[in-house]
XYZ file of C-alpha atoms in Angstrom:
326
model
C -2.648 -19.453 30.992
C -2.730 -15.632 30.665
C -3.089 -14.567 27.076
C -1.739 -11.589 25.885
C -2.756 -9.734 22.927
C -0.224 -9.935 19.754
C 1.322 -6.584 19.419
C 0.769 -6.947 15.466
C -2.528 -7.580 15.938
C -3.078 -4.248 17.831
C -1.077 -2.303 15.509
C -2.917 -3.440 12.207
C -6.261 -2.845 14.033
C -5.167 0.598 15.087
C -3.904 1.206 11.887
C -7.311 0.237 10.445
C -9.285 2.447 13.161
C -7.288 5.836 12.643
C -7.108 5.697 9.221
C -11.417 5.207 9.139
C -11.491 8.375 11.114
C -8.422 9.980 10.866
C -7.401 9.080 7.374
C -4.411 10.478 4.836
C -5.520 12.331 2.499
C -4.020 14.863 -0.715
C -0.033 14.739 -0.533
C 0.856 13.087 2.351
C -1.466 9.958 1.220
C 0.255 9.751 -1.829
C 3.583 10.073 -0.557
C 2.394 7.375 1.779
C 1.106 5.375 -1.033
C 4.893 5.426 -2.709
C 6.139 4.498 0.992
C 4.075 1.615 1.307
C 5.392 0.177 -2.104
C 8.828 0.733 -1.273
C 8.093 -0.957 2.065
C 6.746 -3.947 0.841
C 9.624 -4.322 -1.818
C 12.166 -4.568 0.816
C 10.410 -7.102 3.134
C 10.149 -9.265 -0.118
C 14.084 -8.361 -0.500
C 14.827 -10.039 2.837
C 12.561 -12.649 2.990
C 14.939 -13.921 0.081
C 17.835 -13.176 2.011
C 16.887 -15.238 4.882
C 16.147 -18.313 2.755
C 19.200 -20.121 2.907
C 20.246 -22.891 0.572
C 20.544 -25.554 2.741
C 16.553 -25.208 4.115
C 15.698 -25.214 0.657
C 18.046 -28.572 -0.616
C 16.656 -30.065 3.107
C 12.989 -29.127 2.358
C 12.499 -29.518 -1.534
C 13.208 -33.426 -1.175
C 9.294 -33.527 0.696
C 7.335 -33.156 -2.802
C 4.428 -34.535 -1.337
C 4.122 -31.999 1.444
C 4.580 -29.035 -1.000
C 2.035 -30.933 -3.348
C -1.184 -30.662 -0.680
C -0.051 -27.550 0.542
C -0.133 -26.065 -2.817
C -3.111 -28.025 -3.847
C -5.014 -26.313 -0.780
C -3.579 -23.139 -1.075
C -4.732 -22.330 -4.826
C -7.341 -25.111 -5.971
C -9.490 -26.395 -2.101
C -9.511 -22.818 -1.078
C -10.918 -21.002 -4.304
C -13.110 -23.991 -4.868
C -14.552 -22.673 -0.691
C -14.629 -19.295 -2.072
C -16.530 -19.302 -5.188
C -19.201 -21.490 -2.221
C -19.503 -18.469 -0.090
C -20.455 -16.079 -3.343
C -23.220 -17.998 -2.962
C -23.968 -16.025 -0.092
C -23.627 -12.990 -1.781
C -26.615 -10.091 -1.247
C -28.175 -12.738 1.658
C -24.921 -12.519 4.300
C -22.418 -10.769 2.308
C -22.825 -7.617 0.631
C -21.157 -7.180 -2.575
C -18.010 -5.886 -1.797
C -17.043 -7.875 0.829
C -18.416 -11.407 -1.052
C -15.455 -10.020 -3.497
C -13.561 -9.790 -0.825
C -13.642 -13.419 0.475
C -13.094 -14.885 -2.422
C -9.962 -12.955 -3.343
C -8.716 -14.362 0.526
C -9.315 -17.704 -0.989
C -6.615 -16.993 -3.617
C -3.817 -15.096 -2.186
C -0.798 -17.275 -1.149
C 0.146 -18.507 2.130
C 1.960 -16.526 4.470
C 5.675 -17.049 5.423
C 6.927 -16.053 8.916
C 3.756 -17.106 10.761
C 3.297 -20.934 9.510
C 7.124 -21.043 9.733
C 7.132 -19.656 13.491
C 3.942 -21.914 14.645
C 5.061 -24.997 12.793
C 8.884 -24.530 14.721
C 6.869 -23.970 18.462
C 5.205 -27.259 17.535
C 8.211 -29.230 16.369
C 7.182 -29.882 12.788
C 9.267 -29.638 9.671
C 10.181 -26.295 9.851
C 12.697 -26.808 6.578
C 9.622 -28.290 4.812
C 7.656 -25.249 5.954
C 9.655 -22.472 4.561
C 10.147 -24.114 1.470
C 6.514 -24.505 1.047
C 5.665 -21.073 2.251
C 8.421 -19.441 -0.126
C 7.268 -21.281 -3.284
C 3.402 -20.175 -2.378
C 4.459 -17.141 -2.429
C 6.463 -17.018 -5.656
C 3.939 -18.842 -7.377
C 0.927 -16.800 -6.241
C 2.927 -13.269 -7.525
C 1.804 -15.153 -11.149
C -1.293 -17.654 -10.089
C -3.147 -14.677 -7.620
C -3.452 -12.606 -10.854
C -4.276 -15.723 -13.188
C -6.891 -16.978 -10.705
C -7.961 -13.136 -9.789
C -8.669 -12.780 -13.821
C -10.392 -15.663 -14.347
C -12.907 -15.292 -11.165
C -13.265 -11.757 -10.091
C -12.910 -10.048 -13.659
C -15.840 -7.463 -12.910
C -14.190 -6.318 -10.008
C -10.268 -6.883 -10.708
C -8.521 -4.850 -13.728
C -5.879 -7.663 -14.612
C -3.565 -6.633 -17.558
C -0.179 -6.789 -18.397
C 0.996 -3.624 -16.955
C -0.197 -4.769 -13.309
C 1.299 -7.895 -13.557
C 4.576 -6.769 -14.623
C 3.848 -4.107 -11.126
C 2.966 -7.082 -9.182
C 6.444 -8.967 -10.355
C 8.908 -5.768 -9.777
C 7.163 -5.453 -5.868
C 7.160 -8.560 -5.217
C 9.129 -11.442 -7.441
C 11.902 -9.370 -7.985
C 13.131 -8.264 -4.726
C 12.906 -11.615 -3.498
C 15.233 -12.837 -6.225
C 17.816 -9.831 -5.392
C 17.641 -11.048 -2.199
C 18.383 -14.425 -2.730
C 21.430 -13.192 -4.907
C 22.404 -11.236 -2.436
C 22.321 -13.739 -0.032
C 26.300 -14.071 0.675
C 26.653 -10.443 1.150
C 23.670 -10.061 3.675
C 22.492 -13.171 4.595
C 25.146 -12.636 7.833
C 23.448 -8.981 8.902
C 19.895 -10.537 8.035
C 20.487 -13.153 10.890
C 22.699 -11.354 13.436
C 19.506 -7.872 13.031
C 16.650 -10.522 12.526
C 14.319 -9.557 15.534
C 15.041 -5.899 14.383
C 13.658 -6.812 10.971
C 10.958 -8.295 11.476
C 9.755 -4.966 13.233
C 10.496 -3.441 10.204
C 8.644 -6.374 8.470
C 5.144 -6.176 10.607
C 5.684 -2.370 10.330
C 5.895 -2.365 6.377
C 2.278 -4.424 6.627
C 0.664 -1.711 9.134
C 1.675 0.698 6.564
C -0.322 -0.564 3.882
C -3.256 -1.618 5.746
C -3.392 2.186 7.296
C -3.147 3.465 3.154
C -5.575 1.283 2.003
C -7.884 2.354 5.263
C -7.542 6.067 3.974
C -8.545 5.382 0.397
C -11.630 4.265 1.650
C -12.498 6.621 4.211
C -11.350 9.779 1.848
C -13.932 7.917 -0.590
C -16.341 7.526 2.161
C -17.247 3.679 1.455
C -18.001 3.046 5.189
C -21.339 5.093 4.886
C -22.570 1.684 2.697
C -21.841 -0.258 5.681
C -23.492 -1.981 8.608
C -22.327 -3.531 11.939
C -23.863 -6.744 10.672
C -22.194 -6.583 7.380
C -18.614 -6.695 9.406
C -19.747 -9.567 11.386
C -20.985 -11.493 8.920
C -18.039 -11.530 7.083
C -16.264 -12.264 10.242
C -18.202 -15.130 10.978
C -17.512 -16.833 7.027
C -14.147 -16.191 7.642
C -13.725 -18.185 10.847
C -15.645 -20.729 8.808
C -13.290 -20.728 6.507
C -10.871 -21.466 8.833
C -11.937 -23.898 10.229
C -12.991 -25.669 7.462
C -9.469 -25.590 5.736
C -7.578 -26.587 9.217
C -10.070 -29.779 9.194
C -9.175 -30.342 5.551
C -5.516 -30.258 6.615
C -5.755 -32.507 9.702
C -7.596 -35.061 7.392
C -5.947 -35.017 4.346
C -2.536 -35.233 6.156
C -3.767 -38.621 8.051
C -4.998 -39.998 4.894
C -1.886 -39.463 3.034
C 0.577 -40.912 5.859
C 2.524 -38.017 5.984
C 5.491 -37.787 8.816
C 3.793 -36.039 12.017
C 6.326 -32.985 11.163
C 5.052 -32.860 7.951
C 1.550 -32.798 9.505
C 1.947 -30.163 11.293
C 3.715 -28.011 8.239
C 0.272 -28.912 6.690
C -2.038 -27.625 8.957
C -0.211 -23.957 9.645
C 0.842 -23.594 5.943
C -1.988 -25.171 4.096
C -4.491 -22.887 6.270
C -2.550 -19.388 6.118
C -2.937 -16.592 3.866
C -0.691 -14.084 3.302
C -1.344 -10.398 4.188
C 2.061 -9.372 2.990
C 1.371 -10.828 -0.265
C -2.321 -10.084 -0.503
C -2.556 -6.471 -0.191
C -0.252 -5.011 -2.830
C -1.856 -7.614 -4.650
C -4.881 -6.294 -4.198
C -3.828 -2.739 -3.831
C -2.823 -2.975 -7.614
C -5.606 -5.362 -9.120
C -8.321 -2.941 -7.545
C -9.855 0.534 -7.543
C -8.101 2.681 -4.784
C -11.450 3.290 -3.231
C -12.099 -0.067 -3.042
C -8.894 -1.293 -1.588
C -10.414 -1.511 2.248
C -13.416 -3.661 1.784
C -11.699 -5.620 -0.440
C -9.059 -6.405 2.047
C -10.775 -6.349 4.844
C -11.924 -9.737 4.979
C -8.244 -10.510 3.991
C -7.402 -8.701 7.692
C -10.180 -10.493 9.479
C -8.920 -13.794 8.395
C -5.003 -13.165 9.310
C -6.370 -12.408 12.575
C -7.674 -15.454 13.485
C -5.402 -17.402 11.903
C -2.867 -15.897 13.954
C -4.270 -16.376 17.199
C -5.677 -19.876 16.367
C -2.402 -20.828 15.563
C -0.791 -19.640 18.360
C -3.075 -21.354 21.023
C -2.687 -24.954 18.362
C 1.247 -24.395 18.530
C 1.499 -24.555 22.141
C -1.086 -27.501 22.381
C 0.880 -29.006 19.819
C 4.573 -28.676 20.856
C 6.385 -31.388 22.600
C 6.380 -32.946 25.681
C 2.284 -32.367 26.175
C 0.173 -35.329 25.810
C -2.263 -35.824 22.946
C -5.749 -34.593 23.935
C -8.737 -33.490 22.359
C -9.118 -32.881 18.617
C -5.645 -31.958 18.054
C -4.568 -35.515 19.143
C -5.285 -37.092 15.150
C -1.964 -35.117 14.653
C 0.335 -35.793 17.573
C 0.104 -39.939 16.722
């Protein structure tokens, strides 16, 4: 089987690459900056548009599967992070040790989970519920948890999370409001959308790519220092996707529910995470801060890809993702 590389996964790279060498800078990166903001406020808009009632009545009733997914989204994965600070000034430098631990405690991410968890016929209600309630809970927890364990690098107050709730809680709720009156245009124009959506994510990763270039914070870095942190994040991964498969054996849950596990419980949100971090941090600091953040959706996004297709339907159970197929 040929593998083709994800279009979104090209474009963030890009985005990342020009805007190192080629980066925004006086006006235009500030009216880019304002862009990006607005951007991200309307892909929070729709995903509360698409999020009908009925998924949410169907998927609220599996309280157990939102429970672990939760629990491993924002209590096993910051308990991992604060373990790889440990690493900090041996493998990780500074900046990017900062950087893995605020990936431990963004939310999980919403279309991706959703999309892998359908291709592998798992609870897909159960999955959007869970994905939409990480999200809405990590607009207030991310902060809360971003305060209590990063507060020499984060500035945390009252005015950023009251920023943090207008980008991101608020449109969502409009959405959902608005449901009736768009919920109809949001289905017929989704694959339009979601161009619009992966577009809106490119355009923050390419501002927060020219903050640090215009500051210059590449000079501090090495080709090792990039690798390294690449390497702890596919450990991460890893680690949290075991985690998943195990827990959701030991706990009985349904096979669907199993596989909603796995893709929610081990996904972290880029869409979330950096205006998150775009408004806990110093502009200048955005990149590094994020990058391990970009790293990580990268690999989750091809790992679970290639575990959605060995997990979907009619294919016999083989190897180690056969603990979840029985």
């Amino acid at each position: 089987m040929r593998l083709r590389p994800d279009p979104f996964i090209v474009a963030l790279v890009s985005a990342a690459l020009i805007a190192s060498f080629l980066p925004a800078t006086g006006n235009l990166l500030e009216l880019l900056k304002h862009a990006a903001v607005v951007a991200i406020g309307l892909l929070f808009f729709l995903y509360g548009a698409r999020l009908s009632t009925a998924e949410t009545i169907a998927g609220l009733t599996r309280w157990r599967l939102h429970l672990l997914i939760l629990s491993t989204t924002f209590v096993v994965f910051p308990v991992l992070g604060l373990a790889t600070q440990l690493l900090e000034g041996n493998l990780l430098r500074p900046s990017l040790a900062a950087g893995v631990l605020l990936l431990c405690l963004v939310p999980s991410t919403v279309q991706s989970c959703v999309v892998y968890t359908g291709i592998a016929r798992g609870n897909v209600a159960g999955a959007v519920v869970s994905a939409s309630m990480s999200n809405l809970i990590g607009v207030f927890l991310t902060p809360a948890l971003v305060a209590l364990l990063m507060s020499a690098d984060a500035r945390v107050d009252a005015g950023s999370i009251v920023r943090i709730v207008l980008q991101l809680f608020a449109p969502f709720v409009l959405g959902q409001l608005l449901r009736p009156l768009v919920g109809g245009f949001v289905t017929r124009q989704d694959a339009r959308l979601k161009l619009f959506d992966r577009g809106s994510i490119v355009l923050v990763v390419f501002v927060a790519f020219s903050e640090g270039a215009d500051a210059h914070i590449w000079a501090s870095q090495t080709v090792w220092s990039v690798l390294s942190v690449a390497v702890v994040c596919a450990a991460l991964l890893a680690a949290t996707m075991t985690w998943c498969v195990v827990v959701g054996r030991l706990t009985r849950l349904p096979r669907g529910d199993r596989v909603a596990l796995l893709f929610c419980g081990s996904n972290k949100s880029l869409a979330s995470g950096l205006p998150i971090a775009s408004v806990l941090f110093a502009g200048d600091a955005v990149a590094l801060i994020v990058l391990p953040l970009m790293l990580y959706h990268q690999m989750q996004i091809i790992t679970g890809a290639l575990l959605a297709r060995r997990l979907a339907p009619p294919a016999e159970p083989q190897g180690e993702t056969a603990g979840l197929r029985r």
